Coordinates of C-alpha atoms in Angstrom, one line a residue:
X1 CA 133.2 95.1 99.4
X2 CA 129.6 95.9 97.5
X3 CA 126.4 96.1 99.0
X4 CA 125.3 94.5 96.5
X5 CA 127.4 91.5 96.1
X6 CA 124.4 89.7 97.3
X7 CA 121.8 91.3 95.4
X8 CA 121.0 90.6 91.9
X9 CA 121.1 93.0 89.6
X10 CA 118.0 93.4 88.5
X11 CA 115.5 92.6 91.2
X12 CA 113.0 93.8 93.6
X13 CA 112.5 93.1 96.5
X14 CA 111.6 94.6 100.0
X15 CA 114.3 96.6 102.1
X16 CA 114.4 94.2 104.8
X17 CA 117.9 95.3 106.5
X18 CA 119.0 97.7 104.0
X19 CA 119.3 101.2 104.9
X20 CA 118.3 104.1 102.8
X21 CA 121.1 106.1 103.4
X22 CA 123.1 103.2 102.6
X23 CA 121.8 102.3 98.8
X24 CA 122.3 106.0 98.1
X25 CA 125.4 105.7 99.3
X26 CA 126.1 102.4 97.1
X27 CA 124.6 104.2 94.3
X28 CA 127.1 106.7 94.2
X29 CA 130.0 104.9 94.4
X30 CA 128.6 102.6 91.4
X31 CA 127.9 105.8 89.4
X32 CA 123.9 104.8 88.9
X33 CA 120.7 106.5 89.1
X34 CA 119.4 107.4 92.7
X35 CA 115.8 107.5 92.9
X36 CA 113.5 107.4 95.8
X37 CA 110.1 108.5 97.0
X38 CA 108.9 108.7 100.1
X39 CA 105.1 107.2 99.6
X40 CA 103.1 107.7 102.9
X41 CA 101.2 110.9 102.0
X42 CA 99.3 108.6 99.1
X43 CA 96.2 108.0 99.7
X44 CA 94.7 107.1 96.5
X45 CA 96.9 105.6 93.1
X46 CA 96.6 108.8 91.6
X47 CA 98.4 111.0 94.7
X48 CA 100.5 107.4 94.9
X49 CA 102.1 107.5 91.1
X50 CA 102.0 111.2 91.7
X51 CA 104.2 110.8 94.2
X52 CA 106.2 109.4 92.5
X53 CA 106.6 111.1 89.3
X54 CA 107.3 114.5 91.3
X55 CA 110.4 112.5 93.6
X56 CA 111.6 111.0 90.3
X57 CA 111.3 114.6 88.7
X58 CA 109.2 112.7 85.4
X59 CA 106.6 114.3 83.5
X60 CA 103.4 114.6 84.4
X61 CA 101.1 111.8 82.3
X62 CA 103.7 109.5 84.6
X63 CA 101.6 110.0 87.4
X64 CA 98.4 109.9 85.6
X65 CA 98.3 105.7 85.2
X66 CA 100.6 102.3 85.4
X67 CA 101.2 101.9 81.9
X68 CA 102.5 105.9 81.7
X69 CA 104.8 104.8 84.6
X70 CA 105.5 101.8 83.4
X71 CA 107.3 103.5 79.3
X72 CA 108.8 106.2 81.5
X73 CA 110.5 104.0 83.7
X74 CA 112.0 101.9 80.4
X75 CA 111.3 103.7 77.0
X76 CA 111.6 107.3 77.8
X77 CA 114.7 106.4 79.9
X78 CA 115.8 104.7 77.5
X79 CA 116.1 107.2 75.0
X80 CA 117.5 109.6 76.9
X81 CA 121.3 107.8 76.4
X82 CA 122.8 105.5 78.1
X83 CA 121.7 104.4 81.6
X84 CA 124.8 103.2 84.4
X85 CA 121.6 101.5 86.4
X86 CA 119.2 102.3 89.2
X87 CA 118.8 101.9 92.8
X88 CA 115.2 102.9 93.7
X89 CA 113.5 103.1 97.1
X90 CA 109.6 103.6 97.2
X91 CA 109.0 104.3 100.9
X92 CA 106.2 103.4 103.3
X93 CA 104.1 102.7 100.2
X94 CA 100.8 103.1 101.5
X95 CA 97.1 100.7 103.0
X96 CA 94.9 101.8 102.2
X97 CA 90.8 101.5 100.8
X98 CA 91.5 103.4 97.8
X99 CA 95.0 102.1 97.7
X100 CA 94.8 98.1 99.0
X101 CA 96.8 95.2 98.4
X102 CA 95.7 95.1 95.2
X103 CA 96.9 98.4 94.5
X104 CA 99.9 97.8 96.0
X105 CA 101.2 94.6 93.6
X106 CA 100.1 96.3 90.1
X107 CA 102.8 99.3 90.8
X108 CA 105.1 96.3 91.9
X109 CA 104.5 94.4 89.1
X110 CA 105.4 97.4 86.8
X111 CA 108.7 98.0 88.7
X112 CA 108.9 94.0 88.0
X113 CA 108.3 94.6 84.5
X114 CA 110.6 97.4 84.5
X115 CA 113.5 95.3 86.1
X116 CA 112.9 92.8 83.6
X117 CA 113.3 95.3 80.8
X118 CA 116.5 96.9 81.7
X119 CA 118.1 93.2 82.5
X120 CA 117.6 92.5 78.6
X121 CA 119.5 95.8 78.3
X122 CA 122.3 94.4 80.8
X123 CA 121.6 97.6 82.9
X124 CA 121.4 97.0 87.0
X125 CA 117.7 97.8 88.0
X126 CA 117.6 97.7 92.1
X127 CA 113.7 98.3 93.2
X128 CA 113.9 98.1 97.2
X129 CA 110.4 98.7 98.6
X130 CA 108.3 99.1 102.2
X131 CA 105.4 99.1 103.7
X132 CA 103.3 101.1 106.0

C-alpha cells in the first residue's frame, strides 16, 4: 500500500505525521527523486537558499534568489530529461529576524509554483516542510 494513497501528486504541505525515512523509502519505491534539505542553520534568505541549493546539488546561482530557484525546480530539471517525480523535504525552516514568516511563505510559494508547473506535465512533485 502506498504511503501517498491519500496525498495528491502535486502539493506542498507540512510534514505532519510523515517520517523522513518513510518519505525517502516511498520515493525510492516509486522510482522518484528524493531531495532533502535541513535548513535550520540558515539565518537569512541567502543562507537558506544556499543550503537548499547545496543539499539538492543545484547550480550556485539557484541559491541566490527565489526566481533562480523557481527556474531550477522547473525548466532546468525539465530540460535535463524525463522526470519520474519528486519527493522533497525542507526540514526545520528557520524563524529568524532576516528569514521571517514572509520569507518562509515566499519560499513555499516558489515550491507551490513548481508543484503547479509539474502538475501540468503530469509529473508528481510533493513537498513536505517543517518549521523550527
